[in-house]
Coordinates of C-alpha atoms in Angstrom, one line a residue:
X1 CA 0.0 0.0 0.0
X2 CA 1.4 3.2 -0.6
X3 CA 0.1 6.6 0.6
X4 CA -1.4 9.2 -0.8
X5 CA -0.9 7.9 -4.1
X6 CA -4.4 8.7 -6.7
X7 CA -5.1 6.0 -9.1
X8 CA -3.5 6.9 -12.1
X9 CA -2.2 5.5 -15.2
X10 CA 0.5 8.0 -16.9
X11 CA 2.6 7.4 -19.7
X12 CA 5.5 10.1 -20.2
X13 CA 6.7 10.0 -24.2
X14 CA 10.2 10.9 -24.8
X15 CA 11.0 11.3 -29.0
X16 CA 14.7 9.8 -29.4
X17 CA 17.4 12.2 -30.1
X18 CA 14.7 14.1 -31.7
X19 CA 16.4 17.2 -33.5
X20 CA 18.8 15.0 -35.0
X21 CA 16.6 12.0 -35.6
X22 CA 14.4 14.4 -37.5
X23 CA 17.4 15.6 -39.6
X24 CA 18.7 11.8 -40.2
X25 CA 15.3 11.5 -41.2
X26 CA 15.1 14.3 -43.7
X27 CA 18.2 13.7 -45.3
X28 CA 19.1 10.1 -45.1
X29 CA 22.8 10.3 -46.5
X30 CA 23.0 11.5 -42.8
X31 CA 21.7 8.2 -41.4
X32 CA 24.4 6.2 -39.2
X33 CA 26.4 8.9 -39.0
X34 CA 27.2 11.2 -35.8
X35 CA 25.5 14.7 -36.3
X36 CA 25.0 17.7 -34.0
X37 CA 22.1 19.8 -34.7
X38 CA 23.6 23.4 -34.1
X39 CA 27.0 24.1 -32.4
X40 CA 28.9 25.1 -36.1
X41 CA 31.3 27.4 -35.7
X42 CA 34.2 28.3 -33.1
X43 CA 30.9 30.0 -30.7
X44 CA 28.4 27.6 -31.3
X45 CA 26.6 25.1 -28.5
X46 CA 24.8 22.1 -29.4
X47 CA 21.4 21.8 -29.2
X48 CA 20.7 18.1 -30.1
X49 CA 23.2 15.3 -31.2
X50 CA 22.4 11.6 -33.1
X51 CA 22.8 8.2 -30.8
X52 CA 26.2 7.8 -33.3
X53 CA 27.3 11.4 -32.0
X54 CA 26.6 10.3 -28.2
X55 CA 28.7 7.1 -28.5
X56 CA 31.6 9.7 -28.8
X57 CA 30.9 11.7 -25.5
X58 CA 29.1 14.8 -27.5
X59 CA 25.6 16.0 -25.5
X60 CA 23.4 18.7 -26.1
X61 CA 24.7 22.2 -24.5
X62 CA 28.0 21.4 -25.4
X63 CA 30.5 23.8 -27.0
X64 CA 31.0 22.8 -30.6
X65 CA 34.8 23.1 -30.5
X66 CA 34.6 20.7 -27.9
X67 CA 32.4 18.0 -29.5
X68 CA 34.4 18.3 -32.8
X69 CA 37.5 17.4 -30.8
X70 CA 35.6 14.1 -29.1
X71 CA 34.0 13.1 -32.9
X72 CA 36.4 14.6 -35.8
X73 CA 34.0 13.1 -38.1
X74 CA 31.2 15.0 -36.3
X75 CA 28.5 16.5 -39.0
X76 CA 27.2 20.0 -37.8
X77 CA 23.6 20.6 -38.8
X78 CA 21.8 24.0 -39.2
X79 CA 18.5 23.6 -36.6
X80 CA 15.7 23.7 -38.6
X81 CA 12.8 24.4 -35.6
X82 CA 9.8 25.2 -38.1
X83 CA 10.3 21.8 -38.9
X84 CA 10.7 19.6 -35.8
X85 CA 7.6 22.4 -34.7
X86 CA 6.0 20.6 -37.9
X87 CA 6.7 17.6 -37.0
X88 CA 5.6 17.8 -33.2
X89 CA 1.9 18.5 -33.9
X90 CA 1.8 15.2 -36.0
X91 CA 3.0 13.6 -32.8
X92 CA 0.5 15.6 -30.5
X93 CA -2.4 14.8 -32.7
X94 CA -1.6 10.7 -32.5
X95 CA -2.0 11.2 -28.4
X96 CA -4.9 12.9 -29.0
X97 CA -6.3 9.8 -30.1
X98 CA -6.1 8.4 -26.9
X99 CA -6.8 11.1 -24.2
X100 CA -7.2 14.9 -24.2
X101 CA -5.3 15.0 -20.7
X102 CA -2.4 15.8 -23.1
X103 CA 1.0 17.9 -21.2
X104 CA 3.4 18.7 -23.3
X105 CA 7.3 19.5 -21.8
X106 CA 8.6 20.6 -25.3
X107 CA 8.5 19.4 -28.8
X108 CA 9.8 16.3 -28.3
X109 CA 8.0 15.0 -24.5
X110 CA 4.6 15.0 -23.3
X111 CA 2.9 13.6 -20.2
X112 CA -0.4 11.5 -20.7
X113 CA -3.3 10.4 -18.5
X114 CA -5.1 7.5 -19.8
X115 CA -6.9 6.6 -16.7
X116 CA -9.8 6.7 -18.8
X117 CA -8.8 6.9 -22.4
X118 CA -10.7 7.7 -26.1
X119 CA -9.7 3.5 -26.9
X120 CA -11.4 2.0 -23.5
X121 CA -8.3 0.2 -23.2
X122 CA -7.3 -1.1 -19.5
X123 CA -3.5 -1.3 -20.2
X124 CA -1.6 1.6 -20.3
X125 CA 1.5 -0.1 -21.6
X126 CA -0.3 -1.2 -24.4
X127 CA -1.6 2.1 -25.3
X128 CA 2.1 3.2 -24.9
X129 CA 3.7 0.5 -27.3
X130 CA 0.6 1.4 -29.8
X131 CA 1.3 5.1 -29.5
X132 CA 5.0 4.5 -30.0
X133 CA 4.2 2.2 -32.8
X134 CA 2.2 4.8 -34.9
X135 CA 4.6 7.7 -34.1
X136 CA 7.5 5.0 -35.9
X137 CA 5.0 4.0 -39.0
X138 CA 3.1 7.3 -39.4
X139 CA 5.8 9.8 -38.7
X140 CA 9.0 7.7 -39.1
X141 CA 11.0 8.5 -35.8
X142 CA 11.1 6.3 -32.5
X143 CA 10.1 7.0 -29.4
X144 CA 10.7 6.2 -25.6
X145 CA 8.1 5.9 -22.9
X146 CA 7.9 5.3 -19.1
X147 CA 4.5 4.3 -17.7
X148 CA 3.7 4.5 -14.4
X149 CA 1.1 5.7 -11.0
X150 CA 2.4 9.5 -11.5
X151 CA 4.5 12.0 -13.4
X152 CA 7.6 11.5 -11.7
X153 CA 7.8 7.8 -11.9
X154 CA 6.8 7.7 -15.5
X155 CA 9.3 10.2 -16.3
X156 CA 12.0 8.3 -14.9
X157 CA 11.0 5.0 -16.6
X158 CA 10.9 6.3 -19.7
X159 CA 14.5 7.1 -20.3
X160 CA 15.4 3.3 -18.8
X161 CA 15.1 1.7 -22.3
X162 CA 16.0 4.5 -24.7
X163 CA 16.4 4.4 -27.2
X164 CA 12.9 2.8 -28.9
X165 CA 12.0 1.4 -25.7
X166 CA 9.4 1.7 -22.5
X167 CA 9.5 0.1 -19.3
X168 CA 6.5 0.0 -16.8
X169 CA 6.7 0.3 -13.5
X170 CA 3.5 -1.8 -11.9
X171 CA 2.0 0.0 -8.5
X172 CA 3.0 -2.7 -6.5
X173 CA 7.2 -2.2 -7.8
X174 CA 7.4 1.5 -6.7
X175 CA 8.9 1.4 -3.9
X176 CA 11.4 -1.3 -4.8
X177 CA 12.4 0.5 -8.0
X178 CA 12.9 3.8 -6.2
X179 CA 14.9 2.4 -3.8
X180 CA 17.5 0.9 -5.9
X181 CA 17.5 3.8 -8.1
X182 CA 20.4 5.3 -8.4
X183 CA 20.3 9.4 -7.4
X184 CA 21.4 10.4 -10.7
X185 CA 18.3 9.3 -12.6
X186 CA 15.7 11.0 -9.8
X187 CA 14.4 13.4 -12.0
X188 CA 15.4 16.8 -10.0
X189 CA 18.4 16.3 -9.2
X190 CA 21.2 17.6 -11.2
X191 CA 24.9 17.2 -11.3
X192 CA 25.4 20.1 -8.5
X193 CA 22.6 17.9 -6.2
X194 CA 23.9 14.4 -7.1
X195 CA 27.9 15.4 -5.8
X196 CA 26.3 17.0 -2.5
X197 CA 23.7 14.0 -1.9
X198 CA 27.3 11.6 -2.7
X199 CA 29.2 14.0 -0.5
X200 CA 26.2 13.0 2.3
X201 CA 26.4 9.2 1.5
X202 CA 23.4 9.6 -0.5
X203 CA 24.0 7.4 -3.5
X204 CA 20.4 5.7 -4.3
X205 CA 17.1 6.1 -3.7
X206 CA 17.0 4.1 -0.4
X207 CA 19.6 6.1 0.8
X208 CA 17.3 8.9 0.2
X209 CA 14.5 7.3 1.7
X210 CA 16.7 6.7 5.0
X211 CA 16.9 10.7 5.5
X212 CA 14.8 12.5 7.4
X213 CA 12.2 15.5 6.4
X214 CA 13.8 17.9 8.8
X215 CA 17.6 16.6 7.5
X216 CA 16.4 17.0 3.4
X217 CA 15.1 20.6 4.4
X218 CA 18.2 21.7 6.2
X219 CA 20.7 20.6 3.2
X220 CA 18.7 20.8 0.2
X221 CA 16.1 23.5 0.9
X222 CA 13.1 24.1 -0.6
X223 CA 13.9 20.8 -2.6
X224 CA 14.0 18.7 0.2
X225 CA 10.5 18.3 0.9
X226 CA 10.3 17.0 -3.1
X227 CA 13.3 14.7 -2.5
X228 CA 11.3 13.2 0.5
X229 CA 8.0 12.4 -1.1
X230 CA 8.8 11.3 -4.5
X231 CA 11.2 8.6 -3.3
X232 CA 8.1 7.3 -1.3
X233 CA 5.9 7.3 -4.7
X234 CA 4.4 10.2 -3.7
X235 CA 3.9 12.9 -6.3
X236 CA 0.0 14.3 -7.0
X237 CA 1.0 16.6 -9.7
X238 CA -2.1 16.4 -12.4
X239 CA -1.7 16.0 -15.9
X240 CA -2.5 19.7 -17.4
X241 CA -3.1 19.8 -20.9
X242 CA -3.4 24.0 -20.7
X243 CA -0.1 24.5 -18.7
X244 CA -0.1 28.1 -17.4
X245 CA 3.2 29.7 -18.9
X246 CA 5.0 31.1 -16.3
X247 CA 7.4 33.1 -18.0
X248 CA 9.1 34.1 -21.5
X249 CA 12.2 34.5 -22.7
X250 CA 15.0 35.5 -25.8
X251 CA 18.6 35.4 -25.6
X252 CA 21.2 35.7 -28.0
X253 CA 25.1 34.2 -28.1
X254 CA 27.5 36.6 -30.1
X255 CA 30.2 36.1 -32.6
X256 CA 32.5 38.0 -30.5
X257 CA 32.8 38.7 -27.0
X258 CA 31.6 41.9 -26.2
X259 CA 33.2 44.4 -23.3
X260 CA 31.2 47.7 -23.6
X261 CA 27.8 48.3 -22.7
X262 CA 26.8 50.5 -25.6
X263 CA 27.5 47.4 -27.9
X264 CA 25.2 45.3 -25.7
X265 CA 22.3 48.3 -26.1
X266 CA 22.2 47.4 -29.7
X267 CA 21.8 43.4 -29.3
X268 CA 19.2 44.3 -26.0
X269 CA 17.3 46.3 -28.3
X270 CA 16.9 43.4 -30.7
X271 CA 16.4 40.8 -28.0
X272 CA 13.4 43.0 -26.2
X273 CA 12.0 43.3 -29.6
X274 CA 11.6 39.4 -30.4
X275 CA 10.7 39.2 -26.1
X276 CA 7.8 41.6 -27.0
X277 CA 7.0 39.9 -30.5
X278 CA 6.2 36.4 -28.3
X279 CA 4.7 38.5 -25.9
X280 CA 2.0 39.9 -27.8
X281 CA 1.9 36.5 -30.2
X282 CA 0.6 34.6 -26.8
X283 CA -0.9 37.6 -25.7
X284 CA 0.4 37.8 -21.9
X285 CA 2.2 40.9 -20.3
X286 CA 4.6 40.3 -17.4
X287 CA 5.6 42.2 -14.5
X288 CA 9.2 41.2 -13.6
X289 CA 12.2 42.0 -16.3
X290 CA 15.2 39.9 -15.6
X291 CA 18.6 40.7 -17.8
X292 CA 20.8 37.3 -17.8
X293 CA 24.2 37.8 -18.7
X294 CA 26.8 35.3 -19.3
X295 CA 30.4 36.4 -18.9
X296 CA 33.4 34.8 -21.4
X297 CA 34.1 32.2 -18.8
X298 CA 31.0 31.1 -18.9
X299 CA 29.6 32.0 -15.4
X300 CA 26.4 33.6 -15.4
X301 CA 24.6 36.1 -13.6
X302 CA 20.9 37.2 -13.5
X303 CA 19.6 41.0 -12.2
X304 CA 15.8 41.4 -12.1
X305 CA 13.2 44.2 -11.5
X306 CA 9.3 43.9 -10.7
X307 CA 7.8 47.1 -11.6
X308 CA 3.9 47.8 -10.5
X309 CA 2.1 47.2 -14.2
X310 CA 2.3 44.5 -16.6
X311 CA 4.3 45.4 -19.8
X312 CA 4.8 43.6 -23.2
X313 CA 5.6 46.9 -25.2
X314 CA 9.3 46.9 -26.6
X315 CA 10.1 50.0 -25.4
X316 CA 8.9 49.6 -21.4
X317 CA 11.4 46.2 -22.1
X318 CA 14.1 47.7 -23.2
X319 CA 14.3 50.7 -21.1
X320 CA 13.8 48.2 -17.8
X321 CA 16.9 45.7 -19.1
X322 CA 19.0 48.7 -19.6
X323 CA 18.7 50.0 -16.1
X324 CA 20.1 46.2 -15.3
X325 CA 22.7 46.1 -17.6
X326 CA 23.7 49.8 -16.1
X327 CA 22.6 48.3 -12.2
X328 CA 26.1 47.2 -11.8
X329 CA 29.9 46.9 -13.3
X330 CA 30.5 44.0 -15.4
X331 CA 32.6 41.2 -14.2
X332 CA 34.2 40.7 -17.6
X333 CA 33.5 41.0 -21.4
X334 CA 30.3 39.0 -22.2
X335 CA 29.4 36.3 -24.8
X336 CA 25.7 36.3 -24.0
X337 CA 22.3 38.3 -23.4
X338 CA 19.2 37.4 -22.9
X339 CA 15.8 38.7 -21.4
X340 CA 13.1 37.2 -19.8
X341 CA 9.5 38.4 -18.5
X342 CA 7.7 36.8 -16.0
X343 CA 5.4 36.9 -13.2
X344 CA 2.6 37.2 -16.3
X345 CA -1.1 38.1 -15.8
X346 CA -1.8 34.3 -16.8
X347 CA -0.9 32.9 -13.3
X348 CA -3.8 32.3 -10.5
X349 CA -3.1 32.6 -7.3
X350 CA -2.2 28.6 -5.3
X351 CA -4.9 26.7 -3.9
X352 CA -4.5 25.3 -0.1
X353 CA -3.1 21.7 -0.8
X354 CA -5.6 18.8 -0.5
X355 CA -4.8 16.4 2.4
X356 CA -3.6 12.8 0.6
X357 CA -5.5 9.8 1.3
X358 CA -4.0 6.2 1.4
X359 CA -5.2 3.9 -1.1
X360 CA -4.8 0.7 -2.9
X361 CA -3.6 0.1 -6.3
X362 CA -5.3 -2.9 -7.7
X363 CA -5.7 -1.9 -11.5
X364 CA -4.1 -3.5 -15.1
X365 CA -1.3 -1.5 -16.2

């Protein structure tokens, strides 16, 4: 029995290498071979790299220079993101078919609840290898899936048998899968998280489990009441097919290093321009303006500002992310801009959390 736990079937879909499988796809004298989807020239970070790239050590948000050092025979590829958008809504429109409790994380990954489902089927690993099956014949790329009682689970499952694969994990294995899972794969916890939980003895999940509320609070802050829950099964985020977007953003990378502010005006005025284009396109104003700025050695830093009224209007932008950019001195030249608005007149206001209630999971998955 596992508490608090609502009887759900979820199936979390993650497209293989999906940039560059599109790409392979598109163009098949790139089949087989290793390819990067962006990352060309001396500046460039990849966004997406083939299963014959990753072999090699070369990942997405990795320097270019870099990843042409560990694959010499490494093909750069120009993203094409009209296309993969294209390609996406075929995808979205197959899990249609089967439930409109649809969540999409990005083009390429989606949550589904097929509790209930359009088909009436009981199974959701059949619907799974079904969906995945008419993504491969109807679209002509793979996918992964993880199936599961809740989000987090099935998220976690579904990158155990990538690529083309899925793995269920039954209500009555929960526990004993998180347990032996190691800390790396808990989606949540990143590189930073995984050394400090190590650095604590914290190497899988029942080590996790073996921590106290109180001791996950004190190290790991606001994350440690997650870390506590979800390696006891416990995680009653809903399926939302009309996520509320809680922010929007445009940044830009430059050729060249750049060291004087009046420089950095121009490219601000460009990047509060597109900010307020995808502003008015999803029709949402923000009130909070942050200016992220990342130096030449890579570290970044972030200055924000709330003002009193929401603002989409290029000019209100632009004038607010140059009073950041002029909030402080620089640390050093800078290799990239961006601007973000959030704190948008979309979000509602939390609702007091619903005690959990313990239940049994008796149902085919």
């Amino acid at each position: 029995m596992l508490a608090g736990l609502p009887i759900r079937k979820i199936i979390h879909v993650d497209m293989d290498a999906f940039y560059a499988s599109v790409e392979q796809m598109d163009n098949p004298k790139l089949k087989g071979k290793p390819i990067a989807v962006g990352g060309g020239g001396k500046r460039g970070v990849i966004s997406a790299a083939s299963y014959e790239a990753r072999k090699f050590g070369v990942k997405s948000a990795m320097a270019g220079n870099l990843a042409a050092k560990l694959c010499p025979e490494l093909i750069f590829v120009r993203p094409n993101f009209e296309r993969y958008s294209e390609i996406s809504k075929k995808i979205r429109s197959i899990f249609l078919d089967y439930t409109d409790l649809v969540e999409p994380l990005s083009l390429d990954e989606a949550y589904l609840d097929v509790t209930i489902n359009k088909k009436g089927n009981p199974s959701a690993s059949l619907i799974a290898k079904e969906i995945r099956d008419r993504i491969f014949n109807e679209v002509g790329l793979t996918a992964s899936a993880g199936i599961s009682i809740n989000k987090f689970i099935a998220k976690v499952a579904s990158d155990y048998n990538k690529p083309n694969g899925q793995k269920t994990v039954n209500p009555e294995e929960v526990i004993e899968f998180l347990e032996q899972l190691d800390i790396r794969k808990f989606y949540g916890v990143g590189k930073v998280t995984a050394e400090k939980m190590y650095q604590k003895g914290i190497f899988t999940g029942l080590d996790l489990k073996q921590k106290s509320l109180e001791y996950l609070d004190e190290n790991f802050g606001k994350s440690g009441r997650y870390y506590y829950y979800v390696v006891r099964g416990i995680h009653n985020s809903e399926v939302k097919p009309n996520r509320i977007r809680k922010s929007l953003a445009a940044e830009r990378t430059f050729r060249e290093n750049l060291s004087s502010e009046i420089f950095m005006l121009e490219k601000l005025e460009h990047i509060a321009e597109e900010v307020s284009r995808r502003l008015t396109k999803s029709k949402v104003a923000g009130k909070t303006v942050t200016l992220k700025i990342k130096y030449s050695d890579f570290t970044l830093q972030t200055r924000s500002k709330t003002l009193q009224y929401y603002l989409s209007d290029k000019s209100m932008i632009l004038e607010t992310a140059k009073d950041l950019l002029y909030q402080e001195k620089l640390n050093n030249s800078v290799r990239l801009l961006g601007i973000s608005i959030s704190n948008l007149n979309t979000e509602k206001k939390k609702k007091p959390e619903q005690k959990t209630v313990s239940v049994q999971l008796k149902f085919e998955f």
